[in-house]
Coordinates of C-alpha atoms in Angstrom, one line a residue:
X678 CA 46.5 23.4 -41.0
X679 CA 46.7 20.0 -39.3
X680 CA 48.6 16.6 -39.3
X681 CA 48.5 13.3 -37.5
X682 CA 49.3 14.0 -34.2
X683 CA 52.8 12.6 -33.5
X684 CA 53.3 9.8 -31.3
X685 CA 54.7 10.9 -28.0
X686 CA 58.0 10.4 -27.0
X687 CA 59.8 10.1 -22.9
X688 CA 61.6 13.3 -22.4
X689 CA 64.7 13.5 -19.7
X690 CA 68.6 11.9 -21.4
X691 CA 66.4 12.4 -24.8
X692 CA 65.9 16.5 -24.4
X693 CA 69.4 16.8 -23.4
X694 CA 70.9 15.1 -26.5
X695 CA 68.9 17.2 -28.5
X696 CA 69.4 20.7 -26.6
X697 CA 73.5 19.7 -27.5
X698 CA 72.4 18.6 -31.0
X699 CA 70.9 22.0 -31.9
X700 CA 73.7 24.3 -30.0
X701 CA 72.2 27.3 -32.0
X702 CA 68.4 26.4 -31.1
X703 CA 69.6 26.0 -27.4
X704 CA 70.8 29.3 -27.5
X705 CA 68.1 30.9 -29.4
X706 CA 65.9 29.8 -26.5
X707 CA 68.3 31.0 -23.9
X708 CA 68.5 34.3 -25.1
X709 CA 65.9 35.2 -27.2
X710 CA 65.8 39.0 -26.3
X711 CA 69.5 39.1 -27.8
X712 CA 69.3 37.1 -31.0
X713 CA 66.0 39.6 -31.9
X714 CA 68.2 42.4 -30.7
X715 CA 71.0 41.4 -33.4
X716 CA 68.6 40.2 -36.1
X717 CA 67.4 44.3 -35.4
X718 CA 70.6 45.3 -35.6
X719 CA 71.5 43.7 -38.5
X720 CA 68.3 44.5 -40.5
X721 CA 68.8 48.0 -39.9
X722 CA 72.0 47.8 -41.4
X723 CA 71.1 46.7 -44.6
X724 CA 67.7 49.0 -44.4
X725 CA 71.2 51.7 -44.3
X726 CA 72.1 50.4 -48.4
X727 CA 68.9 50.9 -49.4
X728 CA 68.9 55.2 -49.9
X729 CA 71.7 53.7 -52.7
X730 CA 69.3 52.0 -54.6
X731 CA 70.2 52.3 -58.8
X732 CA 67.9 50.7 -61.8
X733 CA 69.1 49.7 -65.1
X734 CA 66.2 48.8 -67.6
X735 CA 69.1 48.6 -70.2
X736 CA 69.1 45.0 -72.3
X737 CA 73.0 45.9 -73.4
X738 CA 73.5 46.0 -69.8
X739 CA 72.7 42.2 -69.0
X740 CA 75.2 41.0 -71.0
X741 CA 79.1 41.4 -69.3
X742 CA 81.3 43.8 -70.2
X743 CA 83.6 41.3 -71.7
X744 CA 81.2 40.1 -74.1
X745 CA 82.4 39.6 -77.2
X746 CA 78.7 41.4 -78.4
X747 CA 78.8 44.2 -76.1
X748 CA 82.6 45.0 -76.5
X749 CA 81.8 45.3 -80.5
X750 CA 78.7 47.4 -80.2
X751 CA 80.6 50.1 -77.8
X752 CA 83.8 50.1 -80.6
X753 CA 81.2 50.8 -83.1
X754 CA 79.6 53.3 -80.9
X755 CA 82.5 54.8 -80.4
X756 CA 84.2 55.0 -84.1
X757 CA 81.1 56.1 -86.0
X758 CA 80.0 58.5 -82.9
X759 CA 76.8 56.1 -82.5
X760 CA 73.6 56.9 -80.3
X761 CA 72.6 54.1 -78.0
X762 CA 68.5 55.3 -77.9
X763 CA 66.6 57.2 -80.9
X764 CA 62.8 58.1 -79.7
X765 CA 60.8 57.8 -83.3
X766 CA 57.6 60.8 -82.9
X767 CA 55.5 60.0 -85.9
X768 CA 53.3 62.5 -87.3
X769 CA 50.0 61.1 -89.7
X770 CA 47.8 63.7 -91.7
X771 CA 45.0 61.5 -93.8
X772 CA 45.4 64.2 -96.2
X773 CA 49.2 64.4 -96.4
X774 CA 51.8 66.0 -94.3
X775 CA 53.3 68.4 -97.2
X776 CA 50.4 71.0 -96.5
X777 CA 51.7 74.5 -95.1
X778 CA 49.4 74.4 -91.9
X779 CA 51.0 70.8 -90.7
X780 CA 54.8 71.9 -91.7
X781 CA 54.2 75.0 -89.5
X782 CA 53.4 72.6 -86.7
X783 CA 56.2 70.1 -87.6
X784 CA 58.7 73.0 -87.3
X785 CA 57.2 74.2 -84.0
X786 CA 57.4 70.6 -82.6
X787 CA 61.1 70.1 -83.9
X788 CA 62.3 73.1 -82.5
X789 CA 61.0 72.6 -79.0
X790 CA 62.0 69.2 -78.9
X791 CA 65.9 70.5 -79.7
X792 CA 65.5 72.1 -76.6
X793 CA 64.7 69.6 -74.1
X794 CA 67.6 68.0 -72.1
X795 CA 69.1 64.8 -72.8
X796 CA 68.2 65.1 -76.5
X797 CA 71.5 65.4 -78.9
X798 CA 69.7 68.1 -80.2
X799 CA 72.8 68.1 -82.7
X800 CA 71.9 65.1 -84.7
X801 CA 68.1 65.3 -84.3
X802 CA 66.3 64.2 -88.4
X803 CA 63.4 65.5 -89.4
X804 CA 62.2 68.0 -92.3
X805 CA 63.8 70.9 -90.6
X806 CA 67.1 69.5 -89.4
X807 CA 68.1 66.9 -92.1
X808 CA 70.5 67.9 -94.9
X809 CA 69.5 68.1 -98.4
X810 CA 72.3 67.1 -101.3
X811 CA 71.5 67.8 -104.8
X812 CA 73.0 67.8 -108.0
X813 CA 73.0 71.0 -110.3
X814 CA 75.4 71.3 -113.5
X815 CA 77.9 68.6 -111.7
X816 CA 78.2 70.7 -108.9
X817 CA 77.0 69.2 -105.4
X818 CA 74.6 71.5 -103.6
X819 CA 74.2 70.9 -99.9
X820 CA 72.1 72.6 -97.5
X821 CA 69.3 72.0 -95.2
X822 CA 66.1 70.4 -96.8
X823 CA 63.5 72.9 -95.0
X824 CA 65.4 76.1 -93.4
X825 CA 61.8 77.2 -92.0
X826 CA 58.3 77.1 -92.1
X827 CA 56.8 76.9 -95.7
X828 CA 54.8 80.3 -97.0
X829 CA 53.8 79.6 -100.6
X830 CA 52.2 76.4 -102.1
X831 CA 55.2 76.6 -104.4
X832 CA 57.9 76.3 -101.5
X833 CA 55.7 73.2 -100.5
X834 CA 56.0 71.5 -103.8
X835 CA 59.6 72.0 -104.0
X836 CA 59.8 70.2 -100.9
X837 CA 57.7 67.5 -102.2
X838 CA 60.2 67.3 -105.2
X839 CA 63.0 67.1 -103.0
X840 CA 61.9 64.2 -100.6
X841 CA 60.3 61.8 -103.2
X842 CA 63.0 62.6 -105.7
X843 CA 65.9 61.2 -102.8
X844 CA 65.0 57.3 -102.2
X845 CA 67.4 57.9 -98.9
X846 CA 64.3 60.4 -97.7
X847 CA 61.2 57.5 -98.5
X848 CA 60.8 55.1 -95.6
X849 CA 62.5 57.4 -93.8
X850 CA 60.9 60.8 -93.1
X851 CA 58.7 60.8 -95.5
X852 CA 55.7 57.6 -96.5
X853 CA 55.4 56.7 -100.0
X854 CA 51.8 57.9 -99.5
X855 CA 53.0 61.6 -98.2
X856 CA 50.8 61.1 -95.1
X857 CA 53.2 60.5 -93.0
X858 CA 56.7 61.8 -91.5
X859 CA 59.1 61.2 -88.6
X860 CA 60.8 63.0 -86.3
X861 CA 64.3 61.0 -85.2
X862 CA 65.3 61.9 -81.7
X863 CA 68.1 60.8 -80.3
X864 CA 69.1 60.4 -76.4
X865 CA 72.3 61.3 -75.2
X866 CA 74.0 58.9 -73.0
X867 CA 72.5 58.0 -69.9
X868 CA 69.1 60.3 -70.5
X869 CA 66.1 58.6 -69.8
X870 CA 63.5 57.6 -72.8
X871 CA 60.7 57.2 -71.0
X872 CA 61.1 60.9 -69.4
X873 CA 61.9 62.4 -72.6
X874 CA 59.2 60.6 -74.3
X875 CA 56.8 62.5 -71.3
X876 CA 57.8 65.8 -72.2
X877 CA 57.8 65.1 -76.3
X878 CA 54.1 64.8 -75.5
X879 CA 53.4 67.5 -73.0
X880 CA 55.2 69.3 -76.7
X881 CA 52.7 67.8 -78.8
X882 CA 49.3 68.7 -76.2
X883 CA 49.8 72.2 -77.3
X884 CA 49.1 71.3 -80.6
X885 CA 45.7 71.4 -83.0
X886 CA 45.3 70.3 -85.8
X887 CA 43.9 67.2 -87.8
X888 CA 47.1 65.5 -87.6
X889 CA 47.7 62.3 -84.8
X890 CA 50.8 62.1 -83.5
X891 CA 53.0 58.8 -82.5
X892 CA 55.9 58.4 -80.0
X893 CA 57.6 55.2 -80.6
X894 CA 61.3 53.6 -80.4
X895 CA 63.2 51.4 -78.5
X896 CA 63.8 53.6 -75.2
X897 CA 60.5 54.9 -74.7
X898 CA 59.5 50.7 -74.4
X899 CA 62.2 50.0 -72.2
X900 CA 61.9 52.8 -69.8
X901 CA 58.5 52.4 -69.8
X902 CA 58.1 48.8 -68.8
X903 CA 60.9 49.3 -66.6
X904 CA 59.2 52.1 -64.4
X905 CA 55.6 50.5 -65.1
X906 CA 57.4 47.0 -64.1
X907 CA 59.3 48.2 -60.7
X908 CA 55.7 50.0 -60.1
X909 CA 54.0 47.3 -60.2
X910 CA 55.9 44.8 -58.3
X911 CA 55.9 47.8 -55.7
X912 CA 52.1 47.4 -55.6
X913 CA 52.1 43.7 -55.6
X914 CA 55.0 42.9 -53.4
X915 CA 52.9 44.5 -50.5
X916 CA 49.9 43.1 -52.1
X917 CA 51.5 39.0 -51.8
X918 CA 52.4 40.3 -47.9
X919 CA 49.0 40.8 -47.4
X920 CA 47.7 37.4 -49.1
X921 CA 50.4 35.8 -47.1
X922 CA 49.5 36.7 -44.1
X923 CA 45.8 36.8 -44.2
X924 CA 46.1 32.7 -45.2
X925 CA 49.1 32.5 -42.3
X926 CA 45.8 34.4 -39.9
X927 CA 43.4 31.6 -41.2
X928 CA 45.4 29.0 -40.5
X929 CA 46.4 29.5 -36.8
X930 CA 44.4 32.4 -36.2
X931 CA 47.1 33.3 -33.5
X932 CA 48.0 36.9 -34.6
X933 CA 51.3 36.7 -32.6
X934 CA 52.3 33.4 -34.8
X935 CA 51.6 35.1 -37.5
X936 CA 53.1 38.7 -37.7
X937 CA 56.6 36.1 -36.5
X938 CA 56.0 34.2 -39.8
X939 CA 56.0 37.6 -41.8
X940 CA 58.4 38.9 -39.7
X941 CA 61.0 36.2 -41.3
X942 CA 60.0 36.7 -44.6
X943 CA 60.6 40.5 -44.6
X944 CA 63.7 40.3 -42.7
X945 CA 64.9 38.6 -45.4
X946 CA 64.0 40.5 -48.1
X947 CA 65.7 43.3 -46.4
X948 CA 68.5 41.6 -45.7
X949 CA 69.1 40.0 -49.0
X950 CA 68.1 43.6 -51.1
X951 CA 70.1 45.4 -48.6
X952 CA 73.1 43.0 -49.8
X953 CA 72.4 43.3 -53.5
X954 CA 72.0 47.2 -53.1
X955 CA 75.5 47.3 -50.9
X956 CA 77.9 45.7 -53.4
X957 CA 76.7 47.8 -56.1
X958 CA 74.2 45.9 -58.1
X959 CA 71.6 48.1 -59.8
X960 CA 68.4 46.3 -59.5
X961 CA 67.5 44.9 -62.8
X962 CA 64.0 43.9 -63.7
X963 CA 64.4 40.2 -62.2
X964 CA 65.9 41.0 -59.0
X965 CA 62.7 43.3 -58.6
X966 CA 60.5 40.0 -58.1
X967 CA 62.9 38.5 -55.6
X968 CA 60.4 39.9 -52.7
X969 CA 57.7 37.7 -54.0
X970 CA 59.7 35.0 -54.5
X971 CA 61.8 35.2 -50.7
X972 CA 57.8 35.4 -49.5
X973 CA 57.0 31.9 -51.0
X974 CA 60.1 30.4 -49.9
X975 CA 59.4 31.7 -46.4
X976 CA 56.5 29.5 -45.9
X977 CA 58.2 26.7 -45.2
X978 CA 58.4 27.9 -41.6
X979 CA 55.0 27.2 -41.7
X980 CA 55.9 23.3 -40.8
X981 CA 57.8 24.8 -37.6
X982 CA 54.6 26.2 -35.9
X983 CA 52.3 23.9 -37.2
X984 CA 54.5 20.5 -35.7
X985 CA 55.2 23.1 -32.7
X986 CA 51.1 23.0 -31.8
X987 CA 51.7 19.0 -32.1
X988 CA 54.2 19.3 -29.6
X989 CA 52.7 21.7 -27.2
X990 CA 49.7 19.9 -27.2
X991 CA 51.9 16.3 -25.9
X992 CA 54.1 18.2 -23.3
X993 CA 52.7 21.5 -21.7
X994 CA 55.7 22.7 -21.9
X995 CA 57.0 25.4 -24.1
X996 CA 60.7 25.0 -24.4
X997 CA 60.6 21.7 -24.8
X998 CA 58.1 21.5 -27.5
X999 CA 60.7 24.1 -29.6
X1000 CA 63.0 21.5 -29.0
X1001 CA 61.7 18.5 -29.7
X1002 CA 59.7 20.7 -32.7
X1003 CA 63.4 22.1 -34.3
X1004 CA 64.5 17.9 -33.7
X1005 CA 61.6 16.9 -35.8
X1006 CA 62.2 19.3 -38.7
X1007 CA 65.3 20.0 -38.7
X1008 CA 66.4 17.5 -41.4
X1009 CA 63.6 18.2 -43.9
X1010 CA 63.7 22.2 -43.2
X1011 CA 67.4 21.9 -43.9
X1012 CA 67.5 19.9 -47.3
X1013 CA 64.8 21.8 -48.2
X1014 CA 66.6 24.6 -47.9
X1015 CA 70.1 23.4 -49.4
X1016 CA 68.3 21.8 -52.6
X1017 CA 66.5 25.7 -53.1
X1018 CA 69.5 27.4 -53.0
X1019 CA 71.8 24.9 -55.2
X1020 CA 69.2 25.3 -57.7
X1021 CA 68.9 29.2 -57.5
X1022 CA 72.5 28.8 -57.7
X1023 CA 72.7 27.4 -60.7
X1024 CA 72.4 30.7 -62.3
X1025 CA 75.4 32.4 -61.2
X1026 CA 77.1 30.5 -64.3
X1027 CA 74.7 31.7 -66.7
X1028 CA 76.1 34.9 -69.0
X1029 CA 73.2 37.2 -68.6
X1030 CA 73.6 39.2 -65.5
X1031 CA 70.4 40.0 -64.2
X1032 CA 70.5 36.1 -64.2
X1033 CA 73.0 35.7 -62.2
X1034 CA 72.3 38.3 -59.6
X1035 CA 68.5 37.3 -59.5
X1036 CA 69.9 33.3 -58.6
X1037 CA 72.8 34.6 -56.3
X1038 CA 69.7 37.0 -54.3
X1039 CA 67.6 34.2 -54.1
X1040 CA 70.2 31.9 -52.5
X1041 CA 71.1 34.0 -50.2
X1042 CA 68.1 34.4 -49.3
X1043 CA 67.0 30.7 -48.8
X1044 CA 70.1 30.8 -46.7
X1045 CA 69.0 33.7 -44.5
X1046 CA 65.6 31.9 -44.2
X1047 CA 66.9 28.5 -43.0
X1048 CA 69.0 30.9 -40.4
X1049 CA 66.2 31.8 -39.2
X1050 CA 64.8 28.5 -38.8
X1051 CA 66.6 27.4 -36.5
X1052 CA 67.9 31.0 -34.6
X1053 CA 65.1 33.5 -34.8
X1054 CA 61.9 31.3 -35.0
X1055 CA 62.9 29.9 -32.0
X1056 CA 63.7 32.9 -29.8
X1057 CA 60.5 34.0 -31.2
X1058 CA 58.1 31.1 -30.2
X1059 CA 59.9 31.7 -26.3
X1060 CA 57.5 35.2 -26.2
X1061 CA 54.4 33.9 -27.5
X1062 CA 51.9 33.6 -24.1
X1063 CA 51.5 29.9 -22.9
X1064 CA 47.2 30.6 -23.0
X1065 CA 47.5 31.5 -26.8
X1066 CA 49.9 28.2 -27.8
X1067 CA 46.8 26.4 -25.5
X1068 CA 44.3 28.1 -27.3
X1069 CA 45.6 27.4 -31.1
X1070 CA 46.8 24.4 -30.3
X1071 CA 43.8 22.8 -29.6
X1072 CA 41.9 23.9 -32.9
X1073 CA 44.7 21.4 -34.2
X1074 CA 43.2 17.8 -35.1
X1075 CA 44.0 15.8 -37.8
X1076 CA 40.8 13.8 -37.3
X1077 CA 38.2 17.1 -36.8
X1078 CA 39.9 19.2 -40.0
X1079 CA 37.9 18.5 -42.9
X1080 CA 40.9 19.6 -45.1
X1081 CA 42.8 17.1 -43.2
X1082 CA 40.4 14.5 -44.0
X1083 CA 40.0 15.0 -47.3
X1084 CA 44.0 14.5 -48.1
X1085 CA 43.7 11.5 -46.4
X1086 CA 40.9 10.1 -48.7
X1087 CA 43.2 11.5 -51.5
X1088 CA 46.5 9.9 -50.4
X1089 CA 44.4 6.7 -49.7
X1090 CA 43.7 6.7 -53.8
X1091 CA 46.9 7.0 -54.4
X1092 CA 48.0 3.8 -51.9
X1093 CA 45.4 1.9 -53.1
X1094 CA 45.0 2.8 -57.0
X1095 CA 48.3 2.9 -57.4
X1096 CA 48.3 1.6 -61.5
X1097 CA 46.0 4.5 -62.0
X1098 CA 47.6 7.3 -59.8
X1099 CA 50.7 6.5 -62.2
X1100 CA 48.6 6.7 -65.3
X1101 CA 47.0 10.0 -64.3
X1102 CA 50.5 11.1 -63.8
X1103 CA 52.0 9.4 -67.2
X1104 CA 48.7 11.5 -68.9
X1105 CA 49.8 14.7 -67.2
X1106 CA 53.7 15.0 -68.3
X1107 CA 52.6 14.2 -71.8
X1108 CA 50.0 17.1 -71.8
X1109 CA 53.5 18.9 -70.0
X1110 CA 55.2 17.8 -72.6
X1111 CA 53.2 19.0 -75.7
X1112 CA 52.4 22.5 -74.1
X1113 CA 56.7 23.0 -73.6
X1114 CA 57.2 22.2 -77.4
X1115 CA 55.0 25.1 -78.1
X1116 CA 56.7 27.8 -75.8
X1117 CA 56.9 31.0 -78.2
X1118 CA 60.0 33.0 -76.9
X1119 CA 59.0 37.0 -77.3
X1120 CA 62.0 39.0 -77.0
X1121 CA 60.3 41.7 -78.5
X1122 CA 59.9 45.1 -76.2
X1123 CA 56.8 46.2 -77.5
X1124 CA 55.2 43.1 -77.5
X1125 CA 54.9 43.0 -73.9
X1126 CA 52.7 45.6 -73.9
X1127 CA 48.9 45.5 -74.7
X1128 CA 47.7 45.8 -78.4
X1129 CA 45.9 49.1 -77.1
X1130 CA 48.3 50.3 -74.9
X1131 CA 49.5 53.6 -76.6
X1132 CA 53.8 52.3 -77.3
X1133 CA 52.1 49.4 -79.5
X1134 CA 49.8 51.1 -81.4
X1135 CA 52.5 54.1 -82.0
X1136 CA 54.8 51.6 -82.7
X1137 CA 52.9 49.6 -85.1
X1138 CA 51.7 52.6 -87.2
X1139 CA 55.1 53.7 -87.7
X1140 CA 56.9 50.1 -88.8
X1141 CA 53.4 50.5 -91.2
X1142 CA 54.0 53.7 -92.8
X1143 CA 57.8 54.2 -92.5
X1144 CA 60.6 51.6 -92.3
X1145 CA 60.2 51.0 -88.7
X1146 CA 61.6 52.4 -85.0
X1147 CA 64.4 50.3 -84.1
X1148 CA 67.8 51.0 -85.8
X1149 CA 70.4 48.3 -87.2
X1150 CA 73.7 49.0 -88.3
X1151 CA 76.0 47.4 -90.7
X1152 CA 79.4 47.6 -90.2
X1153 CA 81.9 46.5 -93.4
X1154 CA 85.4 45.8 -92.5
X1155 CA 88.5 45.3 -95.0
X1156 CA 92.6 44.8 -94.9
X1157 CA 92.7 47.4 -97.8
X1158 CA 93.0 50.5 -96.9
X1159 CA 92.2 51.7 -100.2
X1160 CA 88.8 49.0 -100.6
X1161 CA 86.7 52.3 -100.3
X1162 CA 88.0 53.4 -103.7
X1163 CA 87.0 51.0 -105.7

């Protein structure tokens, strides 16, 4: 990275004004070995929070307890002994599920799934579970609408009488077409669909047959992109460390400088994870990227070392050039850093939590960063060996870069053509403006996965064949107490 080479400046009454200016710059460079020894200290207490660490993939959960939806959906929960999660496992037979070879298998599959923990195995729906209520001679007749598995081709088409002669049982557990059922699994509180959803399928490996089998339902989504979300960001925050730092390498090819610059940025991550983990926030999906995000903020300390080769290369003289460097950029480092973190800020007032915690993590991070700035980024530069600052230093010109001299040419278009530079511009925020009014807003779980990935396809056969895997409820208030009987 290079620059035009500042215009050098008398140093004597000049340095001391700005050694009082920056008080905390002065003594970064006084005592480096103790502000490293307290950033240490300090990172390893956060590092302490992060054994607590909690998730929460749960969309109920980003809204705030006092919401006027969240506080209505636990009081219905709660009156009509509601599940939050149901896990839908679909089971397809071309040639009809009401044969006595697939029933067998239905009932073996329904009665391991009862077994498995965090299943209500109490309210569990399918064609061995689910109560059956008939009408004979005006007497009501209730009892359970397969007590086992089927013998006789007779028993099967008394089921077959039962389910298509209820309209509650079409859509439901049974398709119109007979080639399809469902198994309705519910979740007791706090169990994990995406776990469940692992063993329902381990259930349905041991099984032959002609029949294809589906697991589908709110929870399994959510848990699943959850884990496969905080997975991935695992891989990729190290991933953007890397990239970072290999450009970082390129650019001053001073390995010291650079291991300082990623020192910042993972500091701060630690410290503002440590923070979020320490006050109890799970981490939600959002706050997961903040890593990635803190990384690309922490570039900016990139204008520190790059304006502190400038310097070197005037005065020879290390502590001086990181303080005439910190004089220079102080100003823009700082706004930089305050207009970040305002805007990051801006999302504590939002209503959705993972929101505000994502904007409040952010922030504090910037904050953290700019600390650095002007503390740790200093007291670092002090250790770096005088040969290597002479060495990189003088790979810095302005007028040998040929990146350097191709902005010039570009910021010469724009000084000269400045009617056109503005109509470029004028072009571009219309083409900005056209692709915003089609933004598509996809709230939709599944959706976010691949069309082949196995959740969509499960879930799209069984909103095909049955009347879907998501459950709505709807809730009918009166004043009467006596509305009921009318």
């Amino acid at each position: 990275m290079a620059r035009i080479a500042p215009v050098p400046r008398a140093v004597g009454k000049h340095q001391g004004k700005t050694m009082a200016k920056f008080s905390l710059v002065e003594f970064s460079i006084s005592r480096p070995k103790l502000v490293v020894a307290a950033t240490v200290a300090l990172t390893i207490l956060f590092l302490t929070q992060f054994p607590r660490i909690t998730t929460d993939t749960n969309p109920k959960h980003m809204l705030p307890e006092t919401s006027d939806v969240r506080v209505w959906n636990n009081e219905v929960d709660r009156i009509f002994a509601l599940y939050e999660d149901t896990i839908v496992v679909g089971v397809r037979h071309d040639a009809g599920v009401l044969n006595r070879d697939t029933l067998k298998r239905i009932a073996r599959i329904t009665d391991e799934v009862l077994k498995l923990q965090g299943v209500a195995s109490r309210d569990v729906n399918g064609f061995t579970t689910i109560t059956n209520v008939t009408a004979e001679n005006g007497t009501l007749k209730v009892g359970p609408l397969m007590p086992a598995a089927l013998q006789t081709e007779a028993e099967v088409e008394s089921l077959r009488q039962a389910l298509f002669g209820n309209p509650l049982f079409i859509n439901r557990i049974i398709s119109p077409d007979g080639k399809t059922t469902a198994i309705y699994v519910p979740l007791e509180k706090g169990a994990n669909g995406a776990e469940v959803a692992g063993k329902i399928r381990a259930i349905l490996a041991k099984e032959s047959g002609p029949e294809r089998y589906y697991i589908a339902g709110d929870p399994v989504a959510r848990d699943t992109f959850g884990a496969e979300m905080f997975k991935l960001m695992g891989i990729f925050s190290p991933i953007a460390g890397m990239v970072m730092f290999a450009a970082i390498q390129i650019m001053f090819r001073n390995l010291s400088l650079s291991f300082a610059m990623m020192a910042v940025a993972m500091v701060s991550i630690i410290w503002g994870m440590g923070l979020l983990i320490g006050v109890g926030f799970p981490v939600h999906i959002m706050s997961s990227m903040a890593p990635v995000f803190l990384m690309a903020i922490a570039t900016d300390s990139i204008h520190i070392f790059n304006e502190f080769y400038f310097r070197y290369r005037e005065r020879r003289d290390k502590r001086v050039a990181i303080v005439e460097t910190m004089e220079a950029v102080s100003r823009p480092v700082r706004y930089t850093a305050l207009a970040t973190a305002a805007a990051f800020a801006v999302l504590l007032f939002m209503n959705i939590i993972p929101v505000k915690v994502f904007g409040g993590l952010i922030a504090f991070g910037t904050v953290v960063l700019r600390l650095f700035s002007f503390s740790l980024i200093p007291a670092i530069l002090t250790f770096v060996k005088e040969e290597k600052i002479v060495k990189a230093s003088e790979r810095e010109s302005a007028e040998m870069d040929r990146i350097s001299r191709w902005l010039r040419r570009v910021g010469e278009v724009g000084a000269t053509r400045p009617l056109a530079t503005a109509l470029v511009g004028v072009v571009l925020l219309v083409v900005a403006i056209v692709g915003t009014s089609k933004i598509h807003v996809n709230n939709n779980l599944v959706a976010w996965f691949k069309e082949s990935s196995e959740i969509r396809v499960a879930d799209t056969a069984m909103n095909q064949a049955l009347g879907g895997t998501s459950l709505g409820y709807l809730v009918v208030l009166a004043n009467e107490p006596e509305f009921m009987k009318r």
